[in-house]
């Protein structure tokens, strides 16, 4: 049972446009959500996070939106740049912050930015 | 390099052999997590350790897999009698915090890729 779902295995976006990556979850106990970015042959690196008490968090070109009632979150990247081409993992945790018990990851979405 | 260090980066084993993967957390981090990524899959939580303690091993297969994080030295993920299905990338992550942390951020190593022939 996949508690965190990223239904798009890949997404192709033109450079300069907005990239929108989606993530759905089923566990209503999740209250902290993170996005990780992963290049080939490297470990995932933290990108941005959001607590369930918020519905939006912004950091430069990256914004994460959370819709708790729909159990859905999305990552917006604008404008998209070639260096954004990577696999993006959505992750979630229970409890206040979730550092203790590990994160539950989605399968990832491979974002390809076309010049 | 102050990041999470994993070795070996690549490991090839024949069926039935043992695999040992090592992870040194970031300086100052006392919480270590192991994740496994199978081909075409996301990262699956395996185990969470603090120094000399296993806190949560709910993601570990019941047999052949074990993990430790001794007082001195790196964390070790040990797979005995490997089978082809163990072929995967194994990622270690560390965190300075544990229960009650408000960031939830984990810092990952570059992974150890195990191939079982």
PDB file of N, CA and C in Angstrom, chain A residues 1-2 32 34 36 38 40-46 49 89 93 96-108, chain B residues 9 33 35 37 40-45 48 55-56 91 97-110 113:
ATOM      1  N   UNK A   1       0.847  -1.182   0.000  1.00  0.00           N
ATOM      2  CA  UNK A   1       0.000   0.000   0.000  1.00  0.00           C
ATOM      3  C   UNK A   1       0.886   1.236   0.000  1.00  0.00           C
ATOM      4  N   UNK A   2       0.638   2.064  -0.998  1.00  0.00           N
ATOM      5  CA  UNK A   2       1.473   3.233  -1.193  1.00  0.00           C
ATOM      6  C   UNK A   2       0.828   4.393  -0.448  1.00  0.00           C
ATOM      7  N   UNK A  32       3.705  16.433   8.270  1.00  0.00           N
ATOM      8  CA  UNK A  32       4.872  17.174   7.807  1.00  0.00           C
ATOM      9  C   UNK A  32       5.282  16.592   6.474  1.00  0.00           C
ATOM     10  N   UNK A  34       7.781  16.927   2.862  1.00  0.00           N
ATOM     11  CA  UNK A  34       9.046  17.420   2.343  1.00  0.00           C
ATOM     12  C   UNK A  34       9.185  17.035   0.876  1.00  0.00           C
ATOM     13  N   UNK A  36      12.292  16.262  -1.883  1.00  0.00           N
ATOM     14  CA  UNK A  36      13.704  16.014  -2.079  1.00  0.00           C
ATOM     15  C   UNK A  36      13.967  15.960  -3.576  1.00  0.00           C
ATOM     16  N   UNK A  38      16.785  14.610  -6.510  1.00  0.00           N
ATOM     17  CA  UNK A  38      17.860  13.623  -6.641  1.00  0.00           C
ATOM     18  C   UNK A  38      18.399  13.605  -8.060  1.00  0.00           C
ATOM     19  N   UNK A  40      21.117  11.706 -10.770  1.00  0.00           N
ATOM     20  CA  UNK A  40      21.623  10.330 -10.944  1.00  0.00           C
ATOM     21  C   UNK A  40      22.909  10.102 -10.161  1.00  0.00           C
ATOM     22  N   UNK A  41      23.022   8.944  -9.563  1.00  0.00           N
ATOM     23  CA  UNK A  41      24.218   8.521  -8.829  1.00  0.00           C
ATOM     24  C   UNK A  41      24.534   9.421  -7.629  1.00  0.00           C
ATOM     25  N   UNK A  42      23.555  10.184  -7.177  1.00  0.00           N
ATOM     26  CA  UNK A  42      23.742  10.978  -5.967  1.00  0.00           C
ATOM     27  C   UNK A  42      22.624  10.679  -4.987  1.00  0.00           C
ATOM     28  N   UNK A  43      22.826  11.037  -3.727  1.00  0.00           N
ATOM     29  CA  UNK A  43      21.766  10.898  -2.745  1.00  0.00           C
ATOM     30  C   UNK A  43      20.757  12.022  -2.862  1.00  0.00           C
ATOM     31  N   UNK A  44      19.557  11.809  -2.353  1.00  0.00           N
ATOM     32  CA  UNK A  44      18.558  12.887  -2.367  1.00  0.00           C
ATOM     33  C   UNK A  44      19.019  14.070  -1.520  1.00  0.00           C
ATOM     34  N   UNK A  45      18.653  15.250  -1.956  1.00  0.00           N
ATOM     35  CA  UNK A  45      18.936  16.452  -1.176  1.00  0.00           C
ATOM     36  C   UNK A  45      17.629  17.174  -0.873  1.00  0.00           C
ATOM     37  N   UNK A  46      17.555  17.657   0.323  1.00  0.00           N
ATOM     38  CA  UNK A  46      16.349  18.339   0.781  1.00  0.00           C
ATOM     39  C   UNK A  46      16.125  19.617  -0.021  1.00  0.00           C
ATOM     40  N   UNK A  49      10.049  22.137   2.599  1.00  0.00           N
ATOM     41  CA  UNK A  49       9.111  21.377   3.414  1.00  0.00           C
ATOM     42  C   UNK A  49       7.919  22.251   3.801  1.00  0.00           C
ATOM     43  N   UNK A  89      11.278  13.655  -5.180  1.00  0.00           N
ATOM     44  CA  UNK A  89      10.555  12.761  -4.292  1.00  0.00           C
ATOM     45  C   UNK A  89       9.742  13.584  -3.298  1.00  0.00           C
ATOM     46  N   UNK A  93       5.720  12.578   6.955  1.00  0.00           N
ATOM     47  CA  UNK A  93       5.966  11.941   8.243  1.00  0.00           C
ATOM     48  C   UNK A  93       4.835  12.237   9.210  1.00  0.00           C
ATOM     49  N   UNK A  96       5.294  15.426  15.263  1.00  0.00           N
ATOM     50  CA  UNK A  96       5.754  16.795  15.118  1.00  0.00           C
ATOM     51  C   UNK A  96       7.134  16.821  14.487  1.00  0.00           C
ATOM     52  N   UNK A  97       7.189  16.852  13.183  1.00  0.00           N
ATOM     53  CA  UNK A  97       8.457  16.931  12.476  1.00  0.00           C
ATOM     54  C   UNK A  97       8.896  15.612  11.895  1.00  0.00           C
ATOM     55  N   UNK A  98       8.657  14.560  12.614  1.00  0.00           N
ATOM     56  CA  UNK A  98       8.912  13.256  12.019  1.00  0.00           C
ATOM     57  C   UNK A  98      10.359  12.846  11.956  1.00  0.00           C
ATOM     58  N   UNK A  99      11.223  13.531  12.610  1.00  0.00           N
ATOM     59  CA  UNK A  99      12.629  13.150  12.514  1.00  0.00           C
ATOM     60  C   UNK A  99      12.892  11.795  13.123  1.00  0.00           C
ATOM     61  N   UNK A 100      12.006  11.325  14.002  1.00  0.00           N
ATOM     62  CA  UNK A 100      12.300  10.113  14.733  1.00  0.00           C
ATOM     63  C   UNK A 100      12.118   8.864  13.901  1.00  0.00           C
ATOM     64  N   UNK A 101      11.057   8.750  13.212  1.00  0.00           N
ATOM     65  CA  UNK A 101      10.677   7.447  12.689  1.00  0.00           C
ATOM     66  C   UNK A 101      10.848   7.312  11.191  1.00  0.00           C
ATOM     67  N   UNK A 102      11.565   8.190  10.580  1.00  0.00           N
ATOM     68  CA  UNK A 102      11.779   8.043   9.152  1.00  0.00           C
ATOM     69  C   UNK A 102      10.666   8.657   8.348  1.00  0.00           C
ATOM     70  N   UNK A 103      10.970   8.884   7.104  1.00  0.00           N
ATOM     71  CA  UNK A 103      10.020   9.486   6.187  1.00  0.00           C
ATOM     72  C   UNK A 103       9.462   8.423   5.259  1.00  0.00           C
ATOM     73  N   UNK A 104       8.229   8.631   4.817  1.00  0.00           N
ATOM     74  CA  UNK A 104       7.620   7.775   3.809  1.00  0.00           C
ATOM     75  C   UNK A 104       7.701   8.500   2.491  1.00  0.00           C
ATOM     76  N   UNK A 105       8.334   7.872   1.517  1.00  0.00           N
ATOM     77  CA  UNK A 105       8.589   8.519   0.236  1.00  0.00           C
ATOM     78  C   UNK A 105       7.642   8.018  -0.848  1.00  0.00           C
ATOM     79  N   UNK A 106       7.360   8.902  -1.802  1.00  0.00           N
ATOM     80  CA  UNK A 106       6.724   8.495  -3.037  1.00  0.00           C
ATOM     81  C   UNK A 106       7.758   7.897  -3.975  1.00  0.00           C
ATOM     82  N   UNK A 107       7.299   7.448  -5.149  1.00  0.00           N
ATOM     83  CA  UNK A 107       8.201   6.797  -6.095  1.00  0.00           C
ATOM     84  C   UNK A 107       9.007   7.791  -6.913  1.00  0.00           C
ATOM     85  N   UNK A 108       8.647   9.042  -6.839  1.00  0.00           N
ATOM     86  CA  UNK A 108       9.421  10.056  -7.542  1.00  0.00           C
ATOM     87  C   UNK A 108       8.830  10.434  -8.889  1.00  0.00           C
TER      88      UNK A 108
ATOM     89  N   UNK B   9      30.725   2.596  -2.559  1.00  0.00           N
ATOM     90  CA  UNK B   9      29.723   3.170  -3.459  1.00  0.00           C
ATOM     91  C   UNK B   9      29.084   2.082  -4.312  1.00  0.00           C
ATOM     92  N   UNK B  33      19.523   6.802   9.616  1.00  0.00           N
ATOM     93  CA  UNK B  33      18.426   6.090   8.966  1.00  0.00           C
ATOM     94  C   UNK B  33      18.978   5.375   7.740  1.00  0.00           C
ATOM     95  N   UNK B  35      17.702   3.590   4.124  1.00  0.00           N
ATOM     96  CA  UNK B  35      16.623   3.449   3.149  1.00  0.00           C
ATOM     97  C   UNK B  35      17.109   2.576   2.002  1.00  0.00           C
ATOM     98  N   UNK B  37      16.316   1.680  -2.122  1.00  0.00           N
ATOM     99  CA  UNK B  37      15.611   2.049  -3.338  1.00  0.00           C
ATOM    100  C   UNK B  37      15.778   0.935  -4.354  1.00  0.00           C
ATOM    101  N   UNK B  40      13.080   1.464 -10.140  1.00  0.00           N
ATOM    102  CA  UNK B  40      11.756   2.028 -10.461  1.00  0.00           C
ATOM    103  C   UNK B  40      10.893   2.242  -9.219  1.00  0.00           C
ATOM    104  N   UNK B  41      11.484   2.248  -8.053  1.00  0.00           N
ATOM    105  CA  UNK B  41      10.715   2.447  -6.829  1.00  0.00           C
ATOM    106  C   UNK B  41      11.220   3.678  -6.085  1.00  0.00           C
ATOM    107  N   UNK B  42      10.420   4.122  -5.120  1.00  0.00           N
ATOM    108  CA  UNK B  42      10.854   5.199  -4.253  1.00  0.00           C
ATOM    109  C   UNK B  42      11.742   4.661  -3.152  1.00  0.00           C
ATOM    110  N   UNK B  43      12.068   5.518  -2.231  1.00  0.00           N
ATOM    111  CA  UNK B  43      12.912   5.147  -1.101  1.00  0.00           C
ATOM    112  C   UNK B  43      12.052   4.503  -0.013  1.00  0.00           C
ATOM    113  N   UNK B  44      12.457   3.329   0.418  1.00  0.00           N
ATOM    114  CA  UNK B  44      11.710   2.618   1.454  1.00  0.00           C
ATOM    115  C   UNK B  44      12.493   2.643   2.754  1.00  0.00           C
ATOM    116  N   UNK B  45      11.851   3.112   3.803  1.00  0.00           N
ATOM    117  CA  UNK B  45      12.483   3.153   5.120  1.00  0.00           C
ATOM    118  C   UNK B  45      12.803   1.739   5.592  1.00  0.00           C
ATOM    119  N   UNK B  48      15.941   2.875  11.784  1.00  0.00           N
ATOM    120  CA  UNK B  48      16.379   4.124  12.395  1.00  0.00           C
ATOM    121  C   UNK B  48      17.169   3.776  13.649  1.00  0.00           C
ATOM    122  N   UNK B  55      16.149   2.131  17.156  1.00  0.00           N
ATOM    123  CA  UNK B  55      14.929   2.785  17.604  1.00  0.00           C
ATOM    124  C   UNK B  55      13.702   2.234  16.876  1.00  0.00           C
ATOM    125  N   UNK B  56      13.847   2.032  15.582  1.00  0.00           N
ATOM    126  CA  UNK B  56      12.717   1.560  14.782  1.00  0.00           C
ATOM    127  C   UNK B  56      13.266   0.726  13.644  1.00  0.00           C
ATOM    128  N   UNK B  91      20.578   3.777   0.789  1.00  0.00           N
ATOM    129  CA  UNK B  91      20.927   5.137   1.193  1.00  0.00           C
ATOM    130  C   UNK B  91      20.896   5.262   2.715  1.00  0.00           C
ATOM    131  N   UNK B  97      18.599  15.564  15.070  1.00  0.00           N
ATOM    132  CA  UNK B  97      17.504  15.521  16.013  1.00  0.00           C
ATOM    133  C   UNK B  97      16.782  14.189  15.943  1.00  0.00           C
ATOM    134  N   UNK B  98      15.969  13.969  16.930  1.00  0.00           N
ATOM    135  CA  UNK B  98      15.144  12.771  16.942  1.00  0.00           C
ATOM    136  C   UNK B  98      13.714  13.142  17.190  1.00  0.00           C
ATOM    137  N   UNK B  99      13.093  12.472  18.141  1.00  0.00           N
ATOM    138  CA  UNK B  99      11.696  12.716  18.451  1.00  0.00           C
ATOM    139  C   UNK B  99      11.467  14.173  18.802  1.00  0.00           C
ATOM    140  N   UNK B 100      10.442  14.713  18.212  1.00  0.00           N
ATOM    141  CA  UNK B 100      10.104  16.086  18.533  1.00  0.00           C
ATOM    142  C   UNK B 100      10.757  17.103  17.639  1.00  0.00           C
ATOM    143  N   UNK B 101      11.606  16.632  16.734  1.00  0.00           N
ATOM    144  CA  UNK B 101      12.238  17.549  15.789  1.00  0.00           C
ATOM    145  C   UNK B 101      11.182  18.255  14.954  1.00  0.00           C
ATOM    146  N   UNK B 102      11.400  19.508  14.712  1.00  0.00           N
ATOM    147  CA  UNK B 102      10.394  20.244  13.953  1.00  0.00           C
ATOM    148  C   UNK B 102      10.764  20.439  12.499  1.00  0.00           C
ATOM    149  N   UNK B 103      11.936  19.967  12.099  1.00  0.00           N
ATOM    150  CA  UNK B 103      12.306  20.181  10.707  1.00  0.00           C
ATOM    151  C   UNK B 103      12.032  18.943   9.865  1.00  0.00           C
ATOM    152  N   UNK B 104      12.308  17.796  10.412  1.00  0.00           N
ATOM    153  CA  UNK B 104      12.086  16.573   9.655  1.00  0.00           C
ATOM    154  C   UNK B 104      13.083  16.330   8.553  1.00  0.00           C
ATOM    155  N   UNK B 105      14.056  17.247   8.407  1.00  0.00           N
ATOM    156  CA  UNK B 105      14.983  17.114   7.292  1.00  0.00           C
ATOM    157  C   UNK B 105      16.015  16.047   7.584  1.00  0.00           C
ATOM    158  N   UNK B 106      16.257  15.222   6.592  1.00  0.00           N
ATOM    159  CA  UNK B 106      17.314  14.224   6.656  1.00  0.00           C
ATOM    160  C   UNK B 106      18.377  14.570   5.625  1.00  0.00           C
ATOM    161  N   UNK B 107      19.610  14.294   5.972  1.00  0.00           N
ATOM    162  CA  UNK B 107      20.729  14.535   5.074  1.00  0.00           C
ATOM    163  C   UNK B 107      21.205  13.187   4.564  1.00  0.00           C
ATOM    164  N   UNK B 108      21.164  13.007   3.274  1.00  0.00           N
ATOM    165  CA  UNK B 108      21.462  11.710   2.679  1.00  0.00           C
ATOM    166  C   UNK B 108      22.892  11.616   2.181  1.00  0.00           C
ATOM    167  N   UNK B 109      23.410  10.387   2.242  1.00  0.00           N
ATOM    168  CA  UNK B 109      24.657  10.072   1.575  1.00  0.00           C
ATOM    169  C   UNK B 109      24.401   9.777   0.106  1.00  0.00           C
ATOM    170  N   UNK B 110      25.456   9.464  -0.612  1.00  0.00           N
ATOM    171  CA  UNK B 110      25.335   9.224  -2.055  1.00  0.00           C
ATOM    172  C   UNK B 110      24.878   7.807  -2.380  1.00  0.00           C
ATOM    173  N   UNK B 113      25.460   1.044  -4.002  1.00  0.00           N
ATOM    174  CA  UNK B 113      24.718   0.236  -4.966  1.00  0.00           C
ATOM    175  C   UNK B 113      25.184  -1.207  -4.895  1.00  0.00           C
TER     176      UNK B 113
END
